[in-house]
Tab-separated table of C-alpha atoms in Angstrom:
chain	number	residue	atom	x	y	z
A	1	MET	CA	33.983	84.517	90.720
A	2	ARG	CA	31.291	83.552	88.204
A	3	ALA	CA	29.061	82.220	90.989
A	4	LEU	CA	29.633	85.314	93.126
A	5	ALA	CA	28.722	87.635	90.250
A	6	PHE	CA	25.665	85.518	89.549
A	7	PHE	CA	24.306	85.669	93.060
A	8	THR	CA	25.213	89.332	93.462
A	9	ALA	CA	23.081	90.032	90.417
A	10	ILE	CA	20.243	88.079	92.011
A	11	ILE	CA	20.247	90.028	95.247
A	12	MET	CA	20.532	93.350	93.427
A	13	SER	CA	17.508	92.454	91.347
A	14	LEU	CA	15.525	91.531	94.462
A	15	THR	CA	16.359	94.652	96.448
A	16	ALA	CA	16.902	97.473	93.975
A	17	VAL	CA	14.293	100.217	93.911
A	18	HIS	CA	11.314	99.029	91.834
A	19	ALA	CA	13.378	95.941	90.849
A	20	ASN	CA	15.006	97.877	88.021
A	21	VAL	CA	18.203	95.806	87.990
A	22	PRO	CA	17.717	92.727	85.788
A	23	ILE	CA	18.608	89.235	86.872
A	24	ILE	CA	21.601	87.780	85.058
A	25	VAL	CA	20.395	84.298	84.175
A	26	THR	CA	23.430	82.049	83.965
A	27	GLY	CA	24.460	78.807	85.621
A	28	PRO	CA	22.850	75.342	85.859
A	29	ALA	CA	19.226	74.903	84.803
A	30	HIS	CA	17.985	74.083	88.304
A	31	LEU	CA	19.517	77.309	89.660
A	32	ARG	CA	17.963	79.329	86.860
A	33	THR	CA	14.592	77.891	87.836
A	34	ALA	CA	15.177	78.661	91.515
A	35	VAL	CA	16.247	82.217	90.706
A	36	ARG	CA	13.143	82.828	88.610
A	37	LEU	CA	11.003	81.551	91.467
A	38	CYS	CA	12.791	83.960	93.841
A	39	GLY	CA	12.183	86.876	91.528
A	40	LYS	CA	8.520	86.007	91.179
A	41	ALA	CA	8.163	85.624	94.949
A	42	SER	CA	9.775	89.028	95.488
A	43	ASP	CA	7.361	90.672	93.044
A	44	GLN	CA	4.389	88.943	94.658
A	45	LEU	CA	5.445	90.053	98.117
A	46	ARG	CA	5.831	93.643	96.948
A	47	ASN	CA	2.287	93.491	95.557
A	48	GLY	CA	0.827	92.011	98.735
A	49	ASP	CA	0.421	88.411	97.515
A	50	ILE	CA	2.015	86.747	100.525
A	51	ALA	CA	0.511	83.330	99.832
A	52	GLY	CA	1.875	83.297	96.286
A	53	ALA	CA	5.270	84.520	97.472
A	54	LYS	CA	5.418	81.729	100.040
A	55	GLN	CA	4.593	79.111	97.454
A	56	ASN	CA	7.332	80.223	95.083
A	57	VAL	CA	10.060	80.783	97.656
A	58	ASP	CA	9.340	77.379	99.192
A	59	ALA	CA	9.651	75.831	95.741
A	60	ALA	CA	13.000	77.600	95.242
A	61	LEU	CA	14.276	76.268	98.567
A	62	ARG	CA	13.190	72.744	97.702
A	63	ILE	CA	15.450	73.014	94.651
A	64	ASP	CA	18.330	74.375	96.724
A	65	PRO	CA	17.932	74.713	100.518
A	66	LYS	CA	21.091	76.834	100.637
A	67	LEU	CA	20.004	79.395	98.047
A	68	TRP	CA	20.628	82.501	100.124
A	69	PRO	CA	18.521	84.879	97.987
A	70	ALA	CA	15.554	82.582	98.652
A	71	LEU	CA	16.301	82.655	102.372
A	72	PHE	CA	16.403	86.443	102.190
A	73	VAL	CA	13.026	86.603	100.439
A	74	ARG	CA	11.556	84.176	102.974
A	75	ALA	CA	12.864	86.421	105.739
A	76	GLN	CA	10.982	89.305	104.122
A	77	ILE	CA	7.841	87.173	104.110
A	78	TYR	CA	8.281	86.298	107.775
A	79	ARG	CA	8.723	89.984	108.620
A	80	SER	CA	5.509	90.853	106.767
A	81	GLU	CA	3.742	88.207	108.859
A	82	GLY	CA	5.177	89.498	112.123
A	83	LYS	CA	7.314	86.363	112.596
A	84	TYR	CA	10.395	88.345	113.511
A	85	GLU	CA	12.401	85.581	115.187
A	86	LEU	CA	12.021	83.408	112.087
A	87	ALA	CA	13.011	86.363	109.901
A	88	ILE	CA	16.178	86.820	111.949
A	89	GLN	CA	16.996	83.114	111.641
A	90	ASP	CA	16.758	83.266	107.845
A	91	CYS	CA	18.818	86.453	107.753
A	92	ASN	CA	21.489	84.806	109.887
A	93	GLU	CA	21.640	81.826	107.537
A	94	ALA	CA	21.687	84.007	104.403
A	95	LEU	CA	24.561	85.997	105.887
A	96	ARG	CA	26.412	82.822	106.834
A	97	LEU	CA	26.156	81.636	103.232
A	98	TYR	CA	26.960	85.049	101.766
A	99	PRO	CA	28.400	87.583	104.281
A	100	GLY	CA	28.157	90.333	101.670
A	101	CYS	CA	24.354	90.377	101.768
A	102	VAL	CA	24.028	93.756	103.476
A	103	GLU	CA	20.300	93.815	102.767
A	104	ALA	CA	19.852	90.793	105.038
A	105	SER	CA	21.602	92.706	107.813
A	106	LEU	CA	19.194	95.594	107.311
A	107	LEU	CA	16.209	93.277	107.467
A	108	ARG	CA	17.619	91.680	110.620
A	109	ALA	CA	18.006	95.102	112.237
A	110	SER	CA	14.407	95.945	111.348
A	111	ALA	CA	13.192	92.700	112.900
A	112	LYS	CA	15.146	93.478	116.063
A	113	VAL	CA	13.327	96.808	116.305
A	114	HIS	CA	9.972	95.011	116.268
A	115	LEU	CA	11.206	92.682	118.996
A	116	GLY	CA	12.152	95.648	121.168
A	117	LYS	CA	15.896	95.036	120.821
A	118	TYR	CA	16.504	98.711	120.145
A	119	ALA	CA	20.152	98.975	121.180
A	120	ASP	CA	21.110	95.970	119.046
A	121	ALA	CA	19.171	97.343	116.087
A	122	LEU	CA	20.787	100.772	116.279
A	123	LYS	CA	24.230	99.195	116.586
A	124	GLU	CA	23.580	97.187	113.409
A	125	PHE	CA	22.277	100.225	111.505
A	126	ASN	CA	25.347	102.237	112.507
A	127	TYR	CA	27.723	99.465	111.523
A	128	LEU	CA	26.124	98.952	108.124
A	129	ILE	CA	26.270	102.663	107.328
A	130	SER	CA	29.933	102.730	108.341
A	131	LEU	CA	30.642	100.122	105.657
A	132	HIS	CA	29.656	102.610	102.917
A	133	PRO	CA	27.886	99.966	100.789
A	134	ARG	CA	26.743	100.558	97.210
A	135	PRO	CA	24.525	103.671	96.856
A	136	VAL	CA	21.127	101.938	96.793
A	137	THR	CA	21.964	99.937	99.915
A	138	LEU	CA	23.452	102.960	101.689
A	139	ALA	CA	20.277	104.909	100.957
A	140	ARG	CA	18.185	102.109	102.420
A	141	ALA	CA	20.387	101.880	105.510
A	142	LEU	CA	20.168	105.629	106.103
A	143	SER	CA	16.417	105.586	105.564
A	144	ASP	CA	15.919	102.602	107.882
A	145	ARG	CA	17.943	104.281	110.629
A	146	ALA	CA	15.963	107.467	110.098
A	147	TRP	CA	12.669	105.588	110.388
A	148	PHE	CA	13.853	103.933	113.584
A	149	GLN	CA	14.982	107.213	115.144
A	150	ALA	CA	11.758	108.956	114.108
A	151	THR	CA	9.265	106.317	115.231
A	152	CYS	CA	10.802	104.208	118.024
A	153	PRO	CA	8.389	103.776	120.961
A	154	ASP	CA	11.278	104.342	123.385
A	155	PRO	CA	12.065	108.094	123.458
A	156	ALA	CA	15.648	107.329	124.481
A	157	PHE	CA	16.273	106.114	120.917
A	158	ARG	CA	14.414	108.847	119.053
A	159	ASN	CA	16.451	111.594	117.403
A	160	GLY	CA	14.405	113.723	115.059
A	161	LYS	CA	17.231	115.944	113.846
A	162	GLN	CA	19.454	112.999	112.946
A	163	ALA	CA	16.492	111.265	111.336
A	164	VAL	CA	15.880	114.285	109.095
A	165	LYS	CA	19.560	114.369	108.133
A	166	ASP	CA	19.653	110.649	107.329
A	167	ALA	CA	16.376	110.688	105.407
A	168	LYS	CA	17.402	113.694	103.314
A	169	ALA	CA	20.674	111.972	102.425
A	170	ALA	CA	18.788	108.823	101.421
A	171	CYS	CA	16.331	110.775	99.257
A	172	SER	CA	19.194	112.607	97.586
A	173	ILE	CA	21.008	109.367	96.752
A	174	MET	CA	17.819	108.038	95.143
A	175	GLN	CA	17.188	111.364	93.361
A	176	TRP	CA	13.898	111.829	95.241
A	177	LYS	CA	12.255	108.976	93.332
A	178	ASP	CA	11.616	106.562	96.213
A	179	GLU	CA	8.265	107.044	97.944
A	180	ASP	CA	9.233	105.111	101.064
A	181	MET	CA	12.299	107.263	101.701
A	182	ILE	CA	10.334	110.468	101.151
A	183	ASP	CA	7.698	109.153	103.556
A	184	THR	CA	10.476	108.455	106.062
A	185	LEU	CA	11.612	112.070	105.742
A	186	ALA	CA	8.036	113.124	106.479
A	187	ALA	CA	8.041	110.952	109.614
A	188	ALA	CA	11.358	112.465	110.672
A	189	TYR	CA	9.989	115.991	110.383
A	190	ALA	CA	6.937	114.929	112.385
A	191	GLU	CA	9.250	113.746	115.166
A	192	THR	CA	10.822	117.227	115.280
A	193	GLY	CA	7.357	118.792	115.532
A	194	ASP	CA	7.461	120.286	112.028
A	195	PHE	CA	4.136	118.888	110.855
A	196	ALA	CA	3.868	121.313	107.938
A	197	SER	CA	7.002	119.771	106.397
A	198	ALA	CA	5.831	116.298	107.354
A	199	THR	CA	2.544	116.860	105.539
A	200	ARG	CA	4.296	118.315	102.484
A	201	TYR	CA	6.692	115.408	102.095
A	202	ALA	CA	4.044	112.741	102.686
A	203	ALA	CA	1.980	114.359	99.937
A	204	GLN	CA	5.072	114.393	97.717
A	205	ALA	CA	5.626	110.680	98.348
A	206	LEU	CA	2.135	109.975	97.034
A	207	THR	CA	2.983	111.661	93.714
A	208	ILE	CA	5.677	109.109	92.826
A	209	LYS	CA	4.589	106.976	89.883
A	210	ASP	CA	3.584	103.325	90.144
A	211	ILE	CA	3.283	103.133	93.943
A	212	PRO	CA	1.956	99.706	94.990
A	213	PRO	CA	-1.584	100.070	96.399
A	214	LEU	CA	-0.601	98.870	99.877
A	215	ASP	CA	2.232	101.412	100.057
A	216	ALA	CA	-0.064	104.202	98.897
A	217	LYS	CA	-2.589	103.281	101.589
A	218	ARG	CA	0.118	103.291	104.271
A	219	ILE	CA	1.521	106.668	103.199
A	220	GLN	CA	-1.991	108.138	103.034
A	221	HIS	CA	-2.532	107.023	106.634
A	222	HIS	CA	0.704	108.757	107.631
A	223	LEU	CA	-0.411	111.916	105.845
A	224	THR	CA	-3.639	111.888	107.842
A	225	LEU	CA	-1.665	111.599	111.091
A	226	PHE	CA	0.570	114.532	110.166
A	227	GLN	CA	-2.437	116.661	109.271
A	228	GLN	CA	-3.641	115.974	112.819
A	229	ASN	CA	-0.215	116.995	114.227
A	230	ARG	CA	0.491	113.420	115.307
A	231	PRO	CA	3.854	111.658	114.867
A	232	ILE	CA	4.233	108.002	113.918
A	233	ARG	CA	5.023	105.418	116.556
A	234	LEU	CA	5.864	101.783	115.798
């Protein structure tokens, strides 16, 4: 139980909004070192330092090749590089080592979307939401499904009304403090053709404090599209 609580604390710290859940540093010295490297890699990735993130997550995995939080962070790195098959492989291994890592399932579903495996991705989103995970994870699952249904290149999988519903629920869970989820709501409204609402919510997303520069740039691009009455497509 001690080990489970330890690693649960790790994954919460790596995936919570703005990393506001602290890491509980307990256990052997080599694991503490590996965990710190994971946390640093996660922060670097969020700030766009992919090279630094790679260096630290690789160091963590040299300490313990079966450290599933490190595998999860490496999967995030692979996704950012467009290496979706490799991301899925790391997610699969992280889930084998710790089946409770719902965030790895979400990342895997996202990678499947980029590979054009839309039916599989939607099935995974639906299943994860049906599990009713902890609030932060549920919000992310709802938001990810909303993004998929608002932006999928295949119109057969787009559902603007459901995307708006999911995105609103996600924003409510996070008390309207997560810029990505508010941006997703904007994209959902754009899919319904309500570009006035899309523009309003994209502008609102940009008012959230401490947005990483890369995220702000992405949301600003979305705002420009909505002002031109154009939806987002993956």
